[in-house]
Amino acid sequence: MRALQPTPGAHDHSPGNQDRVSIDDVRALREQFFDFMLGYKFAIDEITTKINILREDFNNTHEYNPIEHVGSRLKSPESVLEKVQRKNYPMNLASIRENVLDIAGVRVVCSFISDIALIRDMLVGQEDITLLEERDYITHRKPNGYQSLHLIVSIPVFRSNRTDRMPVEIQIRTIAMDFWASLEHKIYYKYSGEVPSNLQSDLAQAAEVAAQLDEKMEALHSQVDRTADTQHSPLDSLDLSKLYGLTADPADTPPGPRISRPRPR
């Protein structure tokens, strides 16, 4: 990546030249900022891959899958810079990486409240994921009714010439919580943040109904007998010889269809 170099005349302190920025300066800044943001995009890819692996593994080994939906978002450069300015952070890349931890976001939607802790533990328990911050808006619901579990984690991103640890915000919530949050988000932007008091009251009531629904669904879920999960033997102990018809004594092979081996060409 080309380093930002001052252009001729950049140190000229004569009137009219102090704040002058050349096209090359702007181009170099744009390249550096794009590379900076690309790291967050890769971090989203890494976390999403991990979640999809867990999702597929659950489909293969369990009777039900706690992960209903996975989504992600990357803040726009304009949004990042606006937040830096609003929070009065220094306007440089080191400051942004240290202070703005929600540039990369992944949302996991699950079926039941108990699934939230399950998914949280599976992710945080992975060796290359470091938990930086945890905010539980389920136990401590926001005044407007918002509920979700927020995790700020860091994960290594292996670039072509370096390895960066990148922060990612992971939100884990139920379907009911996500439905309410989606509605609240649309109303918030429709009224530019100035939501009428009657709508705020209605949203708070809707949040309470959503919480009651989650509690009812959790109670029903606890009644489901899931004790018959198949216990799988370690893969290393499986005897695959009969599957491929490699047994020495054909009499040892149980009746039934056999899988023939392809002949070498």
mmCIF file of C-alpha atoms in Angstrom:
data_model
loop_
_atom_site.group_PDB
_atom_site.id
_atom_site.type_symbol
_atom_site.label_atom_id
_atom_site.label_comp_id
_atom_site.label_asym_id
_atom_site.label_seq_id
_atom_site.Cartn_x
_atom_site.Cartn_y
_atom_site.Cartn_z
ATOM 1 C CA MET A 1 0.000 0.000 0.000
ATOM 2 C CA ARG A 2 1.476 3.368 -0.989
ATOM 3 C CA ALA A 3 2.254 5.564 1.983
ATOM 4 C CA LEU A 4 0.791 9.033 2.143
ATOM 5 C CA GLN A 5 3.489 11.522 1.109
ATOM 6 C CA PRO A 6 3.224 15.290 1.177
ATOM 7 C CA THR A 7 3.257 16.961 -2.180
ATOM 8 C CA PRO A 8 5.635 19.748 -3.126
ATOM 9 C CA GLY A 9 4.561 22.886 -1.409
ATOM 10 C CA ALA A 10 2.746 21.066 1.379
ATOM 11 C CA HIS A 11 5.064 22.670 3.951
ATOM 12 C CA ASP A 12 4.773 26.074 2.412
ATOM 13 C CA HIS A 13 3.203 28.204 5.152
ATOM 14 C CA SER A 14 2.480 31.133 2.900
ATOM 15 C CA PRO A 15 -1.129 32.392 2.958
ATOM 16 C CA GLY A 16 -3.463 30.214 0.921
ATOM 17 C CA ASN A 17 -1.172 27.147 0.923
ATOM 18 C CA GLN A 18 -1.542 25.862 4.490
ATOM 19 C CA ASP A 19 -4.712 23.813 3.869
ATOM 20 C CA ARG A 20 -4.071 22.959 0.254
ATOM 21 C CA VAL A 21 -4.365 19.226 -0.531
ATOM 22 C CA SER A 22 -3.373 17.801 -3.876
ATOM 23 C CA ILE A 23 -5.268 15.213 -5.900
ATOM 24 C CA ASP A 24 -2.493 12.701 -5.149
ATOM 25 C CA ASP A 25 -2.992 13.266 -1.415
ATOM 26 C CA VAL A 26 -6.702 12.613 -1.718
ATOM 27 C CA ARG A 27 -6.119 9.524 -3.841
ATOM 28 C CA ALA A 28 -3.624 8.136 -1.320
ATOM 29 C CA LEU A 29 -6.016 8.789 1.561
ATOM 30 C CA ARG A 30 -8.805 7.051 -0.317
ATOM 31 C CA GLU A 31 -6.622 3.991 -1.005
ATOM 32 C CA GLN A 32 -5.525 3.732 2.623
ATOM 33 C CA PHE A 33 -9.056 4.098 3.949
ATOM 34 C CA PHE A 34 -10.389 1.531 1.473
ATOM 35 C CA ASP A 35 -7.728 -0.954 2.590
ATOM 36 C CA PHE A 36 -8.630 -0.199 6.214
ATOM 37 C CA MET A 37 -12.335 -0.869 5.608
ATOM 38 C CA LEU A 38 -11.541 -4.020 3.627
ATOM 39 C CA GLY A 39 -10.159 -5.588 6.794
ATOM 40 C CA TYR A 40 -13.583 -5.252 8.455
ATOM 41 C CA LYS A 41 -15.247 -6.855 5.443
ATOM 42 C CA PHE A 42 -12.877 -9.818 5.757
ATOM 43 C CA ALA A 43 -13.633 -10.029 9.497
ATOM 44 C CA ILE A 44 -17.352 -10.318 8.699
ATOM 45 C CA ASP A 45 -16.545 -13.110 6.239
ATOM 46 C CA GLU A 46 -14.558 -14.955 8.928
ATOM 47 C CA ILE A 47 -17.302 -14.730 11.570
ATOM 48 C CA THR A 48 -20.042 -15.605 9.077
ATOM 49 C CA THR A 49 -18.099 -18.669 7.963
ATOM 50 C CA LYS A 50 -17.759 -19.830 11.563
ATOM 51 C CA ILE A 51 -21.488 -19.415 12.177
ATOM 52 C CA ASN A 52 -22.397 -21.225 8.959
ATOM 53 C CA ILE A 53 -20.136 -24.127 9.968
ATOM 54 C CA LEU A 54 -21.914 -24.339 13.326
ATOM 55 C CA ARG A 55 -25.245 -24.163 11.532
ATOM 56 C CA GLU A 56 -24.423 -26.984 9.144
ATOM 57 C CA ASP A 57 -22.916 -29.058 11.939
ATOM 58 C CA PHE A 58 -26.122 -28.725 13.958
ATOM 59 C CA ASN A 59 -28.168 -29.785 10.952
ATOM 60 C CA ASN A 60 -26.037 -32.905 10.690
ATOM 61 C CA THR A 61 -25.760 -33.946 14.344
ATOM 62 C CA HIS A 62 -28.814 -32.627 16.175
ATOM 63 C CA GLU A 63 -32.581 -32.839 15.920
ATOM 64 C CA TYR A 64 -32.982 -29.110 15.556
ATOM 65 C CA ASN A 65 -30.879 -26.083 14.615
ATOM 66 C CA PRO A 66 -30.804 -23.067 16.955
ATOM 67 C CA ILE A 67 -29.607 -20.726 14.189
ATOM 68 C CA GLU A 68 -32.555 -19.500 12.136
ATOM 69 C CA HIS A 69 -30.977 -16.648 10.203
ATOM 70 C CA VAL A 70 -27.613 -14.905 9.820
ATOM 71 C CA GLY A 71 -27.154 -11.381 8.512
ATOM 72 C CA SER A 72 -24.307 -8.892 8.359
ATOM 73 C CA ARG A 73 -23.626 -5.259 7.661
ATOM 74 C CA LEU A 74 -20.585 -3.071 7.129
ATOM 75 C CA LYS A 75 -20.832 0.589 8.053
ATOM 76 C CA SER A 76 -20.312 2.935 5.147
ATOM 77 C CA PRO A 77 -17.206 5.149 5.184
ATOM 78 C CA GLU A 78 -19.486 8.185 5.527
ATOM 79 C CA SER A 79 -21.175 6.664 8.568
ATOM 80 C CA VAL A 80 -17.835 5.813 10.176
ATOM 81 C CA LEU A 81 -16.435 9.316 9.704
ATOM 82 C CA GLU A 82 -19.684 10.896 10.894
ATOM 83 C CA LYS A 83 -19.515 8.886 14.126
ATOM 84 C CA VAL A 84 -15.857 9.822 14.652
ATOM 85 C CA GLN A 85 -16.721 13.492 14.283
ATOM 86 C CA ARG A 86 -19.840 13.251 16.485
ATOM 87 C CA LYS A 87 -17.894 11.503 19.267
ATOM 88 C CA ASN A 88 -14.958 13.923 18.926
ATOM 89 C CA TYR A 89 -12.459 11.126 18.336
ATOM 90 C CA PRO A 90 -9.153 11.914 16.603
ATOM 91 C CA MET A 91 -9.630 11.689 12.847
ATOM 92 C CA ASN A 92 -7.095 8.946 12.088
ATOM 93 C CA LEU A 93 -7.153 5.213 11.437
ATOM 94 C CA ALA A 94 -5.646 4.201 14.794
ATOM 95 C CA SER A 95 -8.324 6.164 16.628
ATOM 96 C CA ILE A 96 -11.107 4.664 14.528
ATOM 97 C CA ARG A 97 -9.906 1.106 15.148
ATOM 98 C CA GLU A 98 -9.635 1.736 18.887
ATOM 99 C CA ASN A 99 -12.902 3.606 19.410
ATOM 100 C CA VAL A 100 -15.375 2.556 16.715
ATOM 101 C CA LEU A 101 -15.988 -1.134 17.401
ATOM 102 C CA ASP A 102 -19.229 -1.610 15.474
ATOM 103 C CA ILE A 103 -17.969 -1.035 11.929
ATOM 104 C CA ALA A 104 -18.369 -4.746 11.198
ATOM 105 C CA GLY A 105 -21.598 -6.303 12.425
ATOM 106 C CA VAL A 106 -23.075 -9.811 12.316
ATOM 107 C CA ARG A 107 -26.577 -10.671 13.518
ATOM 108 C CA VAL A 108 -27.640 -14.178 14.521
ATOM 109 C CA VAL A 109 -31.370 -14.851 14.905
ATOM 110 C CA CYS A 110 -32.405 -17.936 16.841
ATOM 111 C CA SER A 111 -35.641 -19.614 17.883
ATOM 112 C CA PHE A 112 -35.564 -19.624 21.671
ATOM 113 C CA ILE A 113 -34.083 -17.569 24.487
ATOM 114 C CA SER A 114 -31.980 -20.512 25.647
ATOM 115 C CA ASP A 115 -30.393 -20.685 22.193
ATOM 116 C CA ILE A 116 -28.827 -17.255 22.722
ATOM 117 C CA ALA A 117 -26.495 -18.463 25.480
ATOM 118 C CA LEU A 118 -25.753 -21.631 23.497
ATOM 119 C CA ILE A 119 -24.679 -19.710 20.404
ATOM 120 C CA ARG A 120 -22.740 -17.206 22.503
ATOM 121 C CA ASP A 121 -20.750 -19.948 24.236
ATOM 122 C CA MET A 122 -20.006 -21.796 20.994
ATOM 123 C CA LEU A 123 -18.569 -18.650 19.403
ATOM 124 C CA VAL A 124 -16.670 -17.255 22.375
ATOM 125 C CA GLY A 125 -15.268 -20.711 23.103
ATOM 126 C CA GLN A 126 -13.385 -20.835 19.806
ATOM 127 C CA GLU A 127 -9.642 -20.441 20.216
ATOM 128 C CA ASP A 128 -9.118 -17.603 17.761
ATOM 129 C CA ILE A 129 -12.045 -15.475 18.989
ATOM 130 C CA THR A 130 -11.378 -13.034 21.838
ATOM 131 C CA LEU A 131 -14.301 -11.507 23.736
ATOM 132 C CA LEU A 132 -13.688 -7.791 24.218
ATOM 133 C CA GLU A 133 -17.051 -6.627 25.538
ATOM 134 C CA GLU A 134 -20.484 -8.076 26.315
ATOM 135 C CA ARG A 135 -23.729 -6.136 26.728
ATOM 136 C CA ASP A 136 -26.810 -8.050 27.803
ATOM 137 C CA TYR A 137 -29.907 -6.110 26.748
ATOM 138 C CA ILE A 138 -32.084 -9.134 27.499
ATOM 139 C CA THR A 139 -31.522 -9.264 31.234
ATOM 140 C CA HIS A 140 -31.266 -5.463 31.261
ATOM 141 C CA ARG A 141 -33.742 -4.363 28.622
ATOM 142 C CA LYS A 142 -33.346 -0.866 27.159
ATOM 143 C CA PRO A 143 -35.985 1.690 28.231
ATOM 144 C CA ASN A 144 -37.593 1.580 24.780
ATOM 145 C CA GLY A 145 -38.011 -2.206 25.013
ATOM 146 C CA TYR A 146 -35.039 -3.271 22.890
ATOM 147 C CA GLN A 147 -33.661 -6.740 23.655
ATOM 148 C CA SER A 148 -30.563 -8.452 22.284
ATOM 149 C CA LEU A 149 -27.210 -9.818 23.366
ATOM 150 C CA HIS A 150 -24.291 -7.797 21.995
ATOM 151 C CA LEU A 151 -20.774 -9.190 21.829
ATOM 152 C CA ILE A 152 -17.702 -7.286 20.717
ATOM 153 C CA VAL A 153 -15.084 -9.818 19.670
ATOM 154 C CA SER A 154 -11.790 -9.691 17.845
ATOM 155 C CA ILE A 155 -10.718 -12.212 15.245
ATOM 156 C CA PRO A 156 -7.524 -12.609 13.216
ATOM 157 C CA VAL A 157 -7.744 -11.715 9.552
ATOM 158 C CA PHE A 158 -4.934 -13.134 7.474
ATOM 159 C CA ARG A 159 -4.003 -10.687 4.731
ATOM 160 C CA SER A 160 -1.506 -11.272 1.944
ATOM 161 C CA ASN A 161 1.258 -9.413 3.790
ATOM 162 C CA ARG A 162 0.147 -9.325 7.443
ATOM 163 C CA THR A 163 -2.294 -10.531 10.053
ATOM 164 C CA ASP A 164 -4.693 -8.063 11.673
ATOM 165 C CA ARG A 165 -6.979 -8.634 14.647
ATOM 166 C CA MET A 166 -10.264 -7.003 13.753
ATOM 167 C CA PRO A 167 -13.227 -6.161 16.002
ATOM 168 C CA VAL A 168 -16.690 -7.417 15.082
ATOM 169 C CA GLU A 169 -19.994 -6.737 16.820
ATOM 170 C CA ILE A 170 -22.187 -9.843 17.057
ATOM 171 C CA GLN A 171 -25.866 -9.442 17.941
ATOM 172 C CA ILE A 172 -27.752 -12.559 19.028
ATOM 173 C CA ARG A 173 -31.530 -12.398 19.450
ATOM 174 C CA THR A 174 -34.722 -14.375 19.021
ATOM 175 C CA ILE A 175 -37.136 -14.081 16.113
ATOM 176 C CA ALA A 176 -39.537 -12.055 18.265
ATOM 177 C CA MET A 177 -36.764 -9.691 19.375
ATOM 178 C CA ASP A 178 -35.600 -9.256 15.794
ATOM 179 C CA PHE A 179 -39.119 -8.552 14.547
ATOM 180 C CA TRP A 180 -39.596 -5.849 17.175
ATOM 181 C CA ALA A 181 -36.164 -4.308 16.534
ATOM 182 C CA SER A 182 -36.832 -4.176 12.785
ATOM 183 C CA LEU A 183 -40.109 -2.335 13.337
ATOM 184 C CA GLU A 184 -38.558 0.079 15.843
ATOM 185 C CA HIS A 185 -35.710 0.805 13.422
ATOM 186 C CA LYS A 186 -38.123 1.679 10.603
ATOM 187 C CA ILE A 187 -40.197 3.943 12.851
ATOM 188 C CA TYR A 188 -37.065 5.632 14.235
ATOM 189 C CA TYR A 189 -35.832 6.585 10.766
ATOM 190 C CA LYS A 190 -39.264 7.556 9.504
ATOM 191 C CA TYR A 191 -39.457 10.188 12.232
ATOM 192 C CA SER A 192 -35.724 11.047 12.118
ATOM 193 C CA GLY A 193 -35.314 9.953 15.711
ATOM 194 C CA GLU A 194 -38.161 12.127 17.027
ATOM 195 C CA VAL A 195 -40.719 9.363 17.593
ATOM 196 C CA PRO A 196 -44.099 10.625 18.891
ATOM 197 C CA SER A 197 -44.830 9.711 22.510
ATOM 198 C CA ASN A 198 -47.887 7.628 21.602
ATOM 199 C CA LEU A 199 -45.778 5.481 19.255
ATOM 200 C CA GLN A 200 -43.085 5.114 21.901
ATOM 201 C CA SER A 201 -45.724 3.821 24.311
ATOM 202 C CA ASP A 202 -47.087 1.400 21.715
ATOM 203 C CA LEU A 203 -43.566 0.147 20.942
ATOM 204 C CA ALA A 204 -42.900 -0.457 24.629
ATOM 205 C CA GLN A 205 -46.130 -2.464 24.882
ATOM 206 C CA ALA A 206 -45.206 -4.431 21.760
ATOM 207 C CA ALA A 207 -41.811 -5.199 23.300
ATOM 208 C CA GLU A 208 -43.551 -6.587 26.378
ATOM 209 C CA VAL A 209 -45.799 -8.774 24.218
ATOM 210 C CA ALA A 210 -42.742 -10.029 22.299
ATOM 211 C CA ALA A 211 -41.005 -10.876 25.595
ATOM 212 C CA GLN A 212 -44.073 -12.776 26.791
ATOM 213 C CA LEU A 213 -44.170 -14.682 23.505
ATOM 214 C CA ASP A 214 -40.516 -15.654 23.921
ATOM 215 C CA GLU A 215 -41.198 -16.885 27.451
ATOM 216 C CA LYS A 216 -44.188 -18.938 26.275
ATOM 217 C CA MET A 217 -42.244 -20.446 23.394
ATOM 218 C CA GLU A 218 -39.368 -21.266 25.740
ATOM 219 C CA ALA A 219 -41.777 -23.056 28.087
ATOM 220 C CA LEU A 220 -43.157 -25.099 25.180
ATOM 221 C CA HIS A 221 -39.632 -25.816 23.993
ATOM 222 C CA SER A 222 -38.649 -27.173 27.407
ATOM 223 C CA GLN A 223 -41.473 -29.725 27.177
ATOM 224 C CA VAL A 224 -40.093 -31.217 23.991
ATOM 225 C CA ASP A 225 -38.267 -34.453 24.656
ATOM 226 C CA ARG A 226 -34.830 -34.083 23.155
ATOM 227 C CA THR A 227 -33.179 -36.831 25.131
ATOM 228 C CA ALA A 228 -33.056 -39.220 22.191
ATOM 229 C CA ASP A 229 -30.135 -37.527 20.494
ATOM 230 C CA THR A 230 -28.050 -40.068 18.662
ATOM 231 C CA GLN A 231 -24.721 -40.714 20.276
ATOM 232 C CA HIS A 232 -22.137 -40.884 17.525
ATOM 233 C CA SER A 233 -19.007 -42.957 17.946
ATOM 234 C CA PRO A 234 -15.669 -41.278 17.263
ATOM 235 C CA LEU A 235 -14.961 -41.266 13.560
ATOM 236 C CA ASP A 236 -11.586 -42.908 14.054
ATOM 237 C CA SER A 237 -13.246 -46.052 15.421
ATOM 238 C CA LEU A 238 -15.599 -46.586 12.485
ATOM 239 C CA ASP A 239 -14.946 -49.727 10.435
ATOM 240 C CA LEU A 240 -15.600 -48.700 6.842
ATOM 241 C CA SER A 241 -14.325 -51.907 5.268
ATOM 242 C CA LYS A 242 -17.763 -53.459 4.889
ATOM 243 C CA LEU A 243 -19.153 -50.261 3.424
ATOM 244 C CA TYR A 244 -16.705 -50.541 0.558
ATOM 245 C CA GLY A 245 -16.880 -54.316 0.259
ATOM 246 C CA LEU A 246 -13.302 -54.831 1.354
ATOM 247 C CA THR A 247 -13.885 -57.619 3.881
ATOM 248 C CA ALA A 248 -11.730 -60.687 3.436
ATOM 249 C CA ASP A 249 -14.619 -63.136 3.923
ATOM 250 C CA PRO A 250 -17.732 -62.416 1.832
ATOM 251 C CA ALA A 251 -19.756 -64.414 4.354
ATOM 252 C CA ASP A 252 -19.116 -61.698 6.916
ATOM 253 C CA THR A 253 -20.909 -59.131 4.774
ATOM 254 C CA PRO A 254 -24.544 -58.716 5.837
ATOM 255 C CA PRO A 255 -27.202 -59.107 3.141
ATOM 256 C CA GLY A 256 -28.206 -55.951 1.373
ATOM 257 C CA PRO A 257 -26.944 -53.662 -1.358
ATOM 258 C CA ARG A 258 -23.221 -53.258 -1.645
ATOM 259 C CA ILE A 259 -21.328 -50.285 -2.939
ATOM 260 C CA SER A 260 -19.036 -51.339 -5.747
ATOM 261 C CA ARG A 261 -15.680 -49.716 -6.130
ATOM 262 C CA PRO A 262 -14.927 -47.909 -9.367
ATOM 263 C CA ARG A 263 -12.423 -49.752 -11.528
ATOM 264 C CA PRO A 264 -9.206 -47.944 -12.289
ATOM 265 C CA ARG A 265 -8.944 -46.690 -15.858
#
